[in-house]
mmCIF file with all atom_site columns, C-alpha atoms in Angstrom:
data_model
loop_
_atom_site.group_PDB
_atom_site.id
_atom_site.type_symbol
_atom_site.label_atom_id
_atom_site.label_alt_id
_atom_site.label_comp_id
_atom_site.label_asym_id
_atom_site.label_entity_id
_atom_site.label_seq_id
_atom_site.pdbx_PDB_ins_code
_atom_site.Cartn_x
_atom_site.Cartn_y
_atom_site.Cartn_z
_atom_site.occupancy
_atom_site.B_iso_or_equiv
_atom_site.pdbx_formal_charge
_atom_site.auth_seq_id
_atom_site.auth_comp_id
_atom_site.auth_asym_id
_atom_site.auth_atom_id
_atom_site.pdbx_PDB_model_num
ATOM 1   C CA . MET A 1 1   ? -0.188   0.319  0.080    1.00 42.00 ? 788 MET A CA 1
ATOM 2   C CA . ASN A 1 2   ? 1.107    3.273  -0.848   1.00 48.00 ? 789 ASN A CA 1
ATOM 3   C CA . ARG A 1 3   ? 0.709    6.464  1.811    1.00 47.00 ? 790 ARG A CA 1
ATOM 4   C CA . ARG A 1 4   ? 1.179    9.442  0.837    1.00 49.00 ? 791 ARG A CA 1
ATOM 5   C CA . LYS A 1 5   ? 1.841    11.992 3.079    1.00 47.00 ? 792 LYS A CA 1
ATOM 6   C CA . THR A 1 6   ? 0.970    15.538 2.820    1.00 47.00 ? 793 THR A CA 1
ATOM 7   C CA . SER A 1 7   ? 2.221    18.333 4.042    1.00 45.00 ? 794 SER A CA 1
ATOM 8   C CA . PRO A 1 8   ? 0.663    21.562 4.973    1.00 44.00 ? 795 PRO A CA 1
ATOM 9   C CA . GLN A 1 9   ? 2.714    23.612 2.668    1.00 43.00 ? 796 GLN A CA 1
ATOM 10  C CA . LYS A 1 10  ? 1.119    21.693 -0.434   1.00 43.00 ? 797 LYS A CA 1
ATOM 11  C CA . LYS A 1 11  ? -2.001   22.857 -1.921   1.00 44.00 ? 798 LYS A CA 1
ATOM 12  C CA . GLU A 1 12  ? -4.774   20.299 -2.019   1.00 40.00 ? 799 GLU A CA 1
ATOM 13  C CA . SER A 1 13  ? -5.390   20.287 -5.813   1.00 41.00 ? 800 SER A CA 1
ATOM 14  C CA . GLU A 1 14  ? -1.918   19.258 -6.105   1.00 47.00 ? 801 GLU A CA 1
ATOM 15  C CA . THR A 1 15  ? -2.261   16.110 -4.444   1.00 57.00 ? 802 THR A CA 1
ATOM 16  C CA . VAL A 1 16  ? -5.647   14.286 -6.238   1.00 59.00 ? 803 VAL A CA 1
ATOM 17  C CA . LEU A 1 17  ? -5.784   10.675 -5.727   1.00 63.00 ? 804 LEU A CA 1
ATOM 18  C CA . SER A 1 18  ? -7.190   8.747  -8.755   1.00 68.00 ? 805 SER A CA 1
ATOM 19  C CA . PRO A 1 19  ? -10.303  6.924  -8.032   1.00 64.00 ? 806 PRO A CA 1
ATOM 20  C CA . THR A 1 20  ? -8.093   3.528  -8.097   1.00 72.00 ? 807 THR A CA 1
ATOM 21  C CA . GLU A 1 21  ? -5.619   4.629  -5.730   1.00 73.00 ? 808 GLU A CA 1
ATOM 22  C CA . LEU A 1 22  ? -8.890   5.600  -3.341   1.00 67.00 ? 809 LEU A CA 1
ATOM 23  C CA . GLN A 1 23  ? -9.879   2.402  -3.484   1.00 65.00 ? 810 GLN A CA 1
ATOM 24  C CA . ASN A 1 24  ? -6.654   0.862  -2.528   1.00 71.00 ? 811 ASN A CA 1
ATOM 25  C CA . LEU A 1 25  ? -5.834   3.070  0.417    1.00 72.00 ? 812 LEU A CA 1
ATOM 26  C CA . ASP A 1 26  ? -6.325   1.521  3.773    1.00 72.00 ? 813 ASP A CA 1
ATOM 27  C CA . TYR A 1 27  ? -8.669   4.027  5.987    1.00 71.00 ? 814 TYR A CA 1
ATOM 28  C CA . ASN A 1 28  ? -8.033   2.002  9.092    1.00 74.00 ? 815 ASN A CA 1
ATOM 29  C CA . SER A 1 29  ? -4.421   2.395  8.856    1.00 77.00 ? 816 SER A CA 1
ATOM 30  C CA . MET A 1 30  ? -4.703   6.219  8.248    1.00 76.00 ? 817 MET A CA 1
ATOM 31  C CA . SER A 1 31  ? -4.074   8.998  11.066   1.00 82.00 ? 818 SER A CA 1
ATOM 32  C CA . GLU A 1 32  ? -7.062   11.263 11.516   1.00 81.00 ? 819 GLU A CA 1
ATOM 33  C CA . SER A 1 33  ? -5.240   14.027 9.772    1.00 85.00 ? 820 SER A CA 1
ATOM 34  C CA . GLN A 1 34  ? -4.535   11.677 6.758    1.00 81.00 ? 821 GLN A CA 1
ATOM 35  C CA . PHE A 1 35  ? -7.966   10.714 6.679    1.00 81.00 ? 822 PHE A CA 1
ATOM 36  C CA . ARG A 1 36  ? -9.437   14.042 7.174    1.00 83.00 ? 823 ARG A CA 1
ATOM 37  C CA . SER A 1 37  ? -7.104   15.687 4.339    1.00 82.00 ? 824 SER A CA 1
ATOM 38  C CA . THR A 1 38  ? -8.001   12.428 1.988    1.00 80.00 ? 825 THR A CA 1
ATOM 39  C CA . ILE A 1 39  ? -11.651  13.410 2.510    1.00 81.00 ? 826 ILE A CA 1
ATOM 40  C CA . ILE A 1 40  ? -11.371  17.278 1.748    1.00 85.00 ? 827 ILE A CA 1
ATOM 41  C CA . GLN A 1 41  ? -9.069   15.776 -1.538   1.00 82.00 ? 828 GLN A CA 1
ATOM 42  C CA . LEU A 1 42  ? -12.298  13.833 -2.302   1.00 82.00 ? 829 LEU A CA 1
ATOM 43  C CA . LEU A 1 43  ? -14.476  16.717 -1.800   1.00 85.00 ? 830 LEU A CA 1
ATOM 44  C CA . VAL A 1 44  ? -12.464  19.025 -3.692   1.00 87.00 ? 831 VAL A CA 1
ATOM 45  C CA . ALA A 1 45  ? -12.301  16.670 -6.452   1.00 84.00 ? 832 ALA A CA 1
ATOM 46  C CA . LEU A 1 46  ? -15.803  15.957 -6.416   1.00 86.00 ? 833 LEU A CA 1
ATOM 47  C CA . GLU A 1 47  ? -16.714  19.692 -6.415   1.00 91.00 ? 834 GLU A CA 1
ATOM 48  C CA . LYS A 1 48  ? -14.307  19.918 -9.459   1.00 91.00 ? 835 LYS A CA 1
ATOM 49  C CA . SER A 1 49  ? -16.020  17.134 -11.155  1.00 90.00 ? 836 SER A CA 1
ATOM 50  C CA . ILE A 1 50  ? -19.666  18.525 -10.535  1.00 92.00 ? 837 ILE A CA 1
ATOM 51  C CA . LYS A 1 51  ? -18.490  21.980 -11.741  1.00 93.00 ? 838 LYS A CA 1
ATOM 52  C CA . ASP A 1 52  ? -16.987  20.555 -14.500  1.00 93.00 ? 839 ASP A CA 1
ATOM 53  C CA . SER A 1 53  ? -19.869  18.451 -15.414  1.00 92.00 ? 840 SER A CA 1
ATOM 54  C CA . ARG A 1 54  ? -22.297  21.384 -14.603  1.00 92.00 ? 841 ARG A CA 1
ATOM 55  C CA . ASP A 1 55  ? -19.759  23.705 -16.944  1.00 93.00 ? 842 ASP A CA 1
ATOM 56  C CA . PHE A 1 56  ? -20.015  21.269 -19.810  1.00 92.00 ? 843 PHE A CA 1
ATOM 57  C CA . MET A 1 57  ? -23.750  20.517 -19.358  1.00 91.00 ? 844 MET A CA 1
ATOM 58  C CA . THR A 1 58  ? -24.706  24.289 -19.654  1.00 91.00 ? 845 THR A CA 1
ATOM 59  C CA . ALA A 1 59  ? -22.749  24.784 -22.568  1.00 89.00 ? 846 ALA A CA 1
ATOM 60  C CA . GLU A 1 60  ? -24.088  21.656 -24.266  1.00 89.00 ? 847 GLU A CA 1
ATOM 61  C CA . PHE A 1 61  ? -27.552  23.332 -23.436  1.00 89.00 ? 848 PHE A CA 1
ATOM 62  C CA . ARG A 1 62  ? -26.696  26.820 -24.727  1.00 87.00 ? 849 ARG A CA 1
ATOM 63  C CA . ALA A 1 63  ? -25.627  24.730 -27.987  1.00 87.00 ? 850 ALA A CA 1
ATOM 64  C CA . ASN A 1 64  ? -28.946  22.693 -27.953  1.00 89.00 ? 851 ASN A CA 1
ATOM 65  C CA . GLN A 1 65  ? -30.896  25.723 -27.470  1.00 88.00 ? 852 GLN A CA 1
ATOM 66  C CA . ALA A 1 66  ? -29.237  27.950 -29.911  1.00 87.00 ? 853 ALA A CA 1
ATOM 67  C CA . GLU A 1 67  ? -29.600  24.998 -32.491  1.00 90.00 ? 854 GLU A CA 1
ATOM 68  C CA . ILE A 1 68  ? -33.554  24.741 -31.190  1.00 91.00 ? 855 ILE A CA 1
ATOM 69  C CA . LYS A 1 69  ? -33.991  28.523 -31.731  1.00 91.00 ? 856 LYS A CA 1
ATOM 70  C CA . ASN A 1 70  ? -32.660  28.306 -35.227  1.00 91.00 ? 857 ASN A CA 1
ATOM 71  C CA . GLN A 1 71  ? -34.833  25.384 -36.075  1.00 93.00 ? 858 GLN A CA 1
ATOM 72  C CA . LEU A 1 72  ? -37.735  26.954 -34.437  1.00 93.00 ? 859 LEU A CA 1
ATOM 73  C CA . ASN A 1 73  ? -36.960  30.152 -36.761  1.00 94.00 ? 860 ASN A CA 1
ATOM 74  C CA . GLU A 1 74  ? -36.352  27.893 -39.661  1.00 94.00 ? 861 GLU A CA 1
ATOM 75  C CA . MET A 1 75  ? -39.852  26.466 -38.968  1.00 94.00 ? 862 MET A CA 1
ATOM 76  C CA . GLN A 1 76  ? -41.662  29.619 -38.572  1.00 94.00 ? 863 GLN A CA 1
ATOM 77  C CA . SER A 1 77  ? -40.235  31.128 -41.649  1.00 94.00 ? 864 SER A CA 1
ATOM 78  C CA . LYS A 1 78  ? -41.185  28.105 -43.480  1.00 94.00 ? 865 LYS A CA 1
ATOM 79  C CA . LEU A 1 79  ? -44.647  27.930 -42.055  1.00 94.00 ? 866 LEU A CA 1
ATOM 80  C CA . GLU A 1 80  ? -45.096  31.505 -42.784  1.00 95.00 ? 867 GLU A CA 1
ATOM 81  C CA . VAL A 1 81  ? -44.233  30.686 -46.613  1.00 94.00 ? 868 VAL A CA 1
ATOM 82  C CA . LEU A 1 82  ? -46.467  28.083 -46.438  1.00 94.00 ? 869 LEU A CA 1
ATOM 83  C CA . THR A 1 83  ? -49.442  30.226 -44.997  1.00 95.00 ? 870 THR A CA 1
ATOM 84  C CA . THR A 1 84  ? -48.735  32.525 -47.646  1.00 95.00 ? 871 THR A CA 1
ATOM 85  C CA . ARG A 1 85  ? -48.808  29.986 -50.631  1.00 95.00 ? 872 ARG A CA 1
ATOM 86  C CA . VAL A 1 86  ? -52.013  28.156 -49.111  1.00 95.00 ? 873 VAL A CA 1
ATOM 87  C CA . ASN A 1 87  ? -53.748  31.939 -48.845  1.00 95.00 ? 874 ASN A CA 1
ATOM 88  C CA . GLU A 1 88  ? -52.958  32.451 -52.446  1.00 95.00 ? 875 GLU A CA 1
ATOM 89  C CA . VAL A 1 89  ? -54.013  29.130 -53.554  1.00 95.00 ? 876 VAL A CA 1
ATOM 90  C CA . GLU A 1 90  ? -57.437  29.581 -51.716  1.00 95.00 ? 877 GLU A CA 1
ATOM 91  C CA . GLU A 1 91  ? -57.790  33.246 -53.788  1.00 95.00 ? 878 GLU A CA 1
ATOM 92  C CA . ARG A 1 92  ? -56.889  31.666 -56.907  1.00 95.00 ? 879 ARG A CA 1
ATOM 93  C CA . VAL A 1 93  ? -59.478  28.765 -55.933  1.00 95.00 ? 880 VAL A CA 1
ATOM 94  C CA . SER A 1 94  ? -61.927  31.376 -54.679  1.00 95.00 ? 881 SER A CA 1
ATOM 95  C CA . ASP A 1 95  ? -61.591  33.280 -58.168  1.00 95.00 ? 882 ASP A CA 1
ATOM 96  C CA . LEU A 1 96  ? -62.128  30.134 -60.447  1.00 94.00 ? 883 LEU A CA 1
ATOM 97  C CA . GLU A 1 97  ? -65.165  29.406 -58.776  1.00 95.00 ? 884 GLU A CA 1
ATOM 98  C CA . ASP A 1 98  ? -66.561  33.007 -58.957  1.00 95.00 ? 885 ASP A CA 1
ATOM 99  C CA . LYS A 1 99  ? -65.594  32.523 -62.737  1.00 95.00 ? 886 LYS A CA 1
ATOM 100 C CA . LEU A 1 100 ? -67.295  28.993 -62.974  1.00 95.00 ? 887 LEU A CA 1
ATOM 101 C CA . ILE A 1 101 ? -70.394  30.191 -61.099  1.00 96.00 ? 888 ILE A CA 1
ATOM 102 C CA . ALA A 1 102 ? -70.449  33.555 -63.696  1.00 95.00 ? 889 ALA A CA 1
ATOM 103 C CA . LYS A 1 103 ? -69.614  31.097 -66.618  1.00 95.00 ? 890 LYS A CA 1
ATOM 104 C CA . ARG A 1 104 ? -72.787  28.740 -65.705  1.00 95.00 ? 891 ARG A CA 1
ATOM 105 C CA . GLU A 1 105 ? -75.023  31.534 -65.230  1.00 95.00 ? 892 GLU A CA 1
ATOM 106 C CA . ASN A 1 106 ? -74.078  33.103 -68.870  1.00 95.00 ? 893 ASN A CA 1
ATOM 107 C CA . GLU A 1 107 ? -74.614  29.393 -70.180  1.00 95.00 ? 894 GLU A CA 1
ATOM 108 C CA . GLU A 1 108 ? -77.841  29.154 -68.407  1.00 95.00 ? 895 GLU A CA 1
ATOM 109 C CA . LYS A 1 109 ? -78.619  32.454 -69.966  1.00 95.00 ? 896 LYS A CA 1
ATOM 110 C CA . ARG A 1 110 ? -77.413  31.809 -73.506  1.00 95.00 ? 897 ARG A CA 1
ATOM 111 C CA . ASP A 1 111 ? -79.725  28.194 -73.183  1.00 95.00 ? 898 ASP A CA 1
ATOM 112 C CA . LYS A 1 112 ? -82.608  30.445 -72.065  1.00 94.00 ? 899 LYS A CA 1
ATOM 113 C CA . GLN A 1 113 ? -82.004  33.046 -75.171  1.00 94.00 ? 900 GLN A CA 1
ATOM 114 C CA . LEU A 1 114 ? -81.782  29.880 -77.308  1.00 94.00 ? 901 LEU A CA 1
ATOM 115 C CA . LYS A 1 115 ? -84.823  28.473 -76.308  1.00 93.00 ? 902 LYS A CA 1
ATOM 116 C CA . ASP A 1 116 ? -86.722  31.610 -76.485  1.00 92.00 ? 903 ASP A CA 1
ATOM 117 C CA . HIS A 1 117 ? -85.650  32.025 -80.047  1.00 92.00 ? 904 HIS A CA 1
ATOM 118 C CA . GLU A 1 118 ? -86.440  28.935 -81.034  1.00 91.00 ? 905 GLU A CA 1
ATOM 119 C CA . ASP A 1 119 ? -89.922  29.244 -79.505  1.00 89.00 ? 906 ASP A CA 1
ATOM 120 C CA . ARG A 1 120 ? -89.956  32.463 -81.549  1.00 88.00 ? 907 ARG A CA 1
ATOM 121 C CA . LEU A 1 121 ? -88.734  30.831 -84.644  1.00 87.00 ? 908 LEU A CA 1
ATOM 122 C CA . ARG A 1 122 ? -91.176  28.173 -84.186  1.00 84.00 ? 909 ARG A CA 1
ATOM 123 C CA . GLU A 1 123 ? -94.134  30.010 -83.543  1.00 83.00 ? 910 GLU A CA 1
ATOM 124 C CA . ILE A 1 124 ? -93.287  32.521 -86.558  1.00 81.00 ? 911 ILE A CA 1
ATOM 125 C CA . ASN A 1 125 ? -92.908  29.256 -88.867  1.00 78.00 ? 912 ASN A CA 1
ATOM 126 C CA . ASP A 1 126 ? -96.097  27.822 -87.631  1.00 73.00 ? 913 ASP A CA 1
ATOM 127 C CA . SER A 1 127 ? -97.867  31.177 -88.321  1.00 72.00 ? 914 SER A CA 1
ATOM 128 C CA . LEU A 1 128 ? -96.402  31.084 -91.893  1.00 71.00 ? 915 LEU A CA 1
ATOM 129 C CA . ARG A 1 129 ? -97.915  27.460 -92.287  1.00 64.00 ? 916 ARG A CA 1
ATOM 130 C CA . LYS A 1 130 ? -101.037 27.984 -91.905  1.00 57.00 ? 917 LYS A CA 1
ATOM 131 C CA . LYS A 1 131 ? -103.502 26.517 -94.236  1.00 58.00 ? 918 LYS A CA 1
ATOM 132 C CA . ASN A 1 132 ? -104.723 29.303 -96.657  1.00 56.00 ? 919 ASN A CA 1
ATOM 133 C CA . LEU A 1 133 ? -105.481 27.467 -100.096 1.00 56.00 ? 920 LEU A CA 1
ATOM 134 C CA . ARG A 1 134 ? -108.198 29.248 -101.685 1.00 60.00 ? 921 ARG A CA 1
ATOM 135 C CA . LEU A 1 135 ? -109.973 27.130 -104.133 1.00 57.00 ? 922 LEU A CA 1
ATOM 136 C CA . ILE A 1 136 ? -111.708 29.069 -106.824 1.00 61.00 ? 923 ILE A CA 1
ATOM 137 C CA . GLY A 1 137 ? -114.876 27.560 -108.273 1.00 62.00 ? 924 GLY A CA 1
ATOM 138 C CA . VAL A 1 138 ? -115.434 25.126 -105.413 1.00 61.00 ? 925 VAL A CA 1
ATOM 139 C CA . PRO A 1 139 ? -118.104 25.565 -103.141 1.00 62.00 ? 926 PRO A CA 1
ATOM 140 C CA . GLU A 1 140 ? -117.342 26.893 -99.373  1.00 64.00 ? 927 GLU A CA 1
ATOM 141 C CA . GLY A 1 141 ? -118.020 23.927 -97.290  1.00 62.00 ? 928 GLY A CA 1
ATOM 142 C CA . ALA A 1 142 ? -116.804 21.153 -99.943  1.00 57.00 ? 929 ALA A CA 1
ATOM 143 C CA . GLU A 1 143 ? -112.976 21.253 -98.748  1.00 56.00 ? 930 GLU A CA 1
ATOM 144 C CA . ARG A 1 144 ? -113.722 21.234 -95.144  1.00 60.00 ? 931 ARG A CA 1
ATOM 145 C CA . ASP A 1 145 ? -115.974 18.177 -95.648  1.00 67.00 ? 932 ASP A CA 1
ATOM 146 C CA . ARG A 1 146 ? -113.198 16.152 -97.452  1.00 69.00 ? 933 ARG A CA 1
ATOM 147 C CA . GLY A 1 147 ? -109.887 18.241 -97.129  1.00 70.00 ? 934 GLY A CA 1
ATOM 148 C CA . PRO A 1 148 ? -108.243 20.096 -99.353  1.00 68.00 ? 935 PRO A CA 1
ATOM 149 C CA . GLU A 1 149 ? -106.243 16.863 -100.429 1.00 74.00 ? 936 GLU A CA 1
ATOM 150 C CA . TYR A 1 150 ? -109.370 15.489 -101.866 1.00 75.00 ? 937 TYR A CA 1
ATOM 151 C CA . VAL A 1 151 ? -110.277 18.623 -103.665 1.00 73.00 ? 938 VAL A CA 1
ATOM 152 C CA . PHE A 1 152 ? -107.053 18.980 -105.177 1.00 74.00 ? 939 PHE A CA 1
ATOM 153 C CA . GLU A 1 153 ? -106.902 15.597 -106.606 1.00 76.00 ? 940 GLU A CA 1
ATOM 154 C CA . GLN A 1 154 ? -110.385 16.313 -108.252 1.00 76.00 ? 941 GLN A CA 1
ATOM 155 C CA . ILE A 1 155 ? -109.010 19.182 -109.792 1.00 75.00 ? 942 ILE A CA 1
ATOM 156 C CA . LEU A 1 156 ? -105.884 17.412 -111.288 1.00 73.00 ? 943 LEU A CA 1
ATOM 157 C CA . ALA A 1 157 ? -107.907 14.686 -112.366 1.00 76.00 ? 944 ALA A CA 1
ATOM 158 C CA . GLU A 1 158 ? -110.114 17.055 -114.428 1.00 78.00 ? 945 GLU A CA 1
ATOM 159 C CA . ASN A 1 159 ? -107.389 19.104 -115.808 1.00 77.00 ? 946 ASN A CA 1
ATOM 160 C CA . PHE A 1 160 ? -104.784 16.196 -116.361 1.00 74.00 ? 947 PHE A CA 1
ATOM 161 C CA . PRO A 1 161 ? -106.753 13.164 -116.628 1.00 72.00 ? 948 PRO A CA 1
ATOM 162 C CA . ASN A 1 162 ? -103.622 11.281 -117.360 1.00 71.00 ? 949 ASN A CA 1
ATOM 163 C CA . LEU A 1 163 ? -100.949 12.589 -114.982 1.00 65.00 ? 950 LEU A CA 1
ATOM 164 C CA . GLY A 1 164 ? -103.400 11.466 -111.816 1.00 47.00 ? 951 GLY A CA 1
ATOM 165 C CA . ARG A 1 165 ? -103.469 8.168  -112.881 1.00 56.00 ? 952 ARG A CA 1
ATOM 166 C CA . GLU A 1 166 ? -99.855  7.383  -113.787 1.00 55.00 ? 953 GLU A CA 1
ATOM 167 C CA . THR A 1 167 ? -98.170  8.881  -110.922 1.00 59.00 ? 954 THR A CA 1
ATOM 168 C CA . GLY A 1 168 ? -99.584  9.361  -107.189 1.00 60.00 ? 955 GLY A CA 1
ATOM 169 C CA . ILE A 1 169 ? -99.518  13.004 -106.387 1.00 58.00 ? 956 ILE A CA 1
ATOM 170 C CA . GLN A 1 170 ? -99.470  13.587 -102.993 1.00 66.00 ? 957 GLN A CA 1
ATOM 171 C CA . ILE A 1 171 ? -99.511  16.927 -101.206 1.00 66.00 ? 958 ILE A CA 1
ATOM 172 C CA . GLN A 1 172 ? -96.786  16.941 -98.409  1.00 68.00 ? 959 GLN A CA 1
ATOM 173 C CA . GLU A 1 173 ? -96.944  20.448 -97.245  1.00 69.00 ? 960 GLU A CA 1
ATOM 174 C CA . ILE A 1 174 ? -98.592  23.596 -97.957  1.00 68.00 ? 961 ILE A CA 1
ATOM 175 C CA . GLU A 1 175 ? -96.998  26.877 -96.439  1.00 64.00 ? 962 GLU A CA 1
ATOM 176 C CA . ARG A 1 176 ? -98.562  30.358 -96.036  1.00 61.00 ? 963 ARG A CA 1
ATOM 177 C CA . SER A 1 177 ? -97.249  32.969 -98.144  1.00 62.00 ? 964 SER A CA 1
ATOM 178 C CA . PRO A 1 178 ? -95.974  35.955 -95.779  1.00 62.00 ? 965 PRO A CA 1
ATOM 179 C CA . PRO A 1 179 ? -98.506  39.076 -95.424  1.00 63.00 ? 966 PRO A CA 1
ATOM 180 C CA . LYS A 1 180 ? -98.080  41.670 -97.695  1.00 64.00 ? 967 LYS A CA 1
ATOM 181 C CA . ILE A 1 181 ? -95.940  44.664 -95.735  1.00 63.00 ? 968 ILE A CA 1
ATOM 182 C CA . ASN A 1 182 ? -97.781  48.061 -95.207  1.00 61.00 ? 969 ASN A CA 1
ATOM 183 C CA . LYS A 1 183 ? -95.377  50.683 -96.404  1.00 62.00 ? 970 LYS A CA 1
ATOM 184 C CA . LYS A 1 184 ? -97.184  53.314 -93.867  1.00 64.00 ? 971 LYS A CA 1
ATOM 185 C CA . THR A 1 185 ? -96.209  51.324 -90.901  1.00 56.00 ? 972 THR A CA 1
ATOM 186 C CA . VAL A 1 186 ? -92.636  50.558 -92.110  1.00 50.00 ? 973 VAL A CA 1
ATOM 187 C CA . GLN A 1 187 ? -92.028  54.285 -92.652  1.00 52.00 ? 974 GLN A CA 1
ATOM 188 C CA . HIS A 1 188 ? -93.212  54.788 -88.812  1.00 51.00 ? 975 HIS A CA 1
ATOM 189 C CA . LEU A 1 189 ? -90.723  52.554 -88.065  1.00 47.00 ? 976 LEU A CA 1
ATOM 190 C CA . ASP A 1 190 ? -87.848  53.734 -89.849  1.00 46.00 ? 977 ASP A CA 1
ATOM 191 C CA . ILE A 1 191 ? -88.029  56.968 -88.218  1.00 44.00 ? 978 ILE A CA 1
#
């Protein structure tokens, strides 16, 4: 066993023992002053070790804290960018929805106008297609009883006897001629 004697002139920090040396010491054979000196050395070493650990942990904590702050700042800036982009996309979607609604309204309006124009055209066409066949020399009630086709066939048979027998002439459609334009009403419309 190695014994170290510490003199009062030596500083406490100079006589620090390693953990293996501390385990190998025989505390029973030490004098009280040596024991106290060893305990003081141990306490000083422990205090120094705790201080070193605290300094190391503080430095690590500050480094981690700075790194965490940097990461938080990065995340916050990225979040702001994403929020801005989301707002822009929402605005674009809103604009597109507004345009789509306006387009649908225009299509519905156009379809309604088209239907109205078709109805008007049909009405005009129907009014022009009214029966206006006037047969001269035929009694007035005869064409109503048998129909205009029968009267027409009779007239053809009388005037063209061979034509009616050779081909089966059928009336498909009779259209009304437009009414005469009154020049006075046209002049009033131009003014």
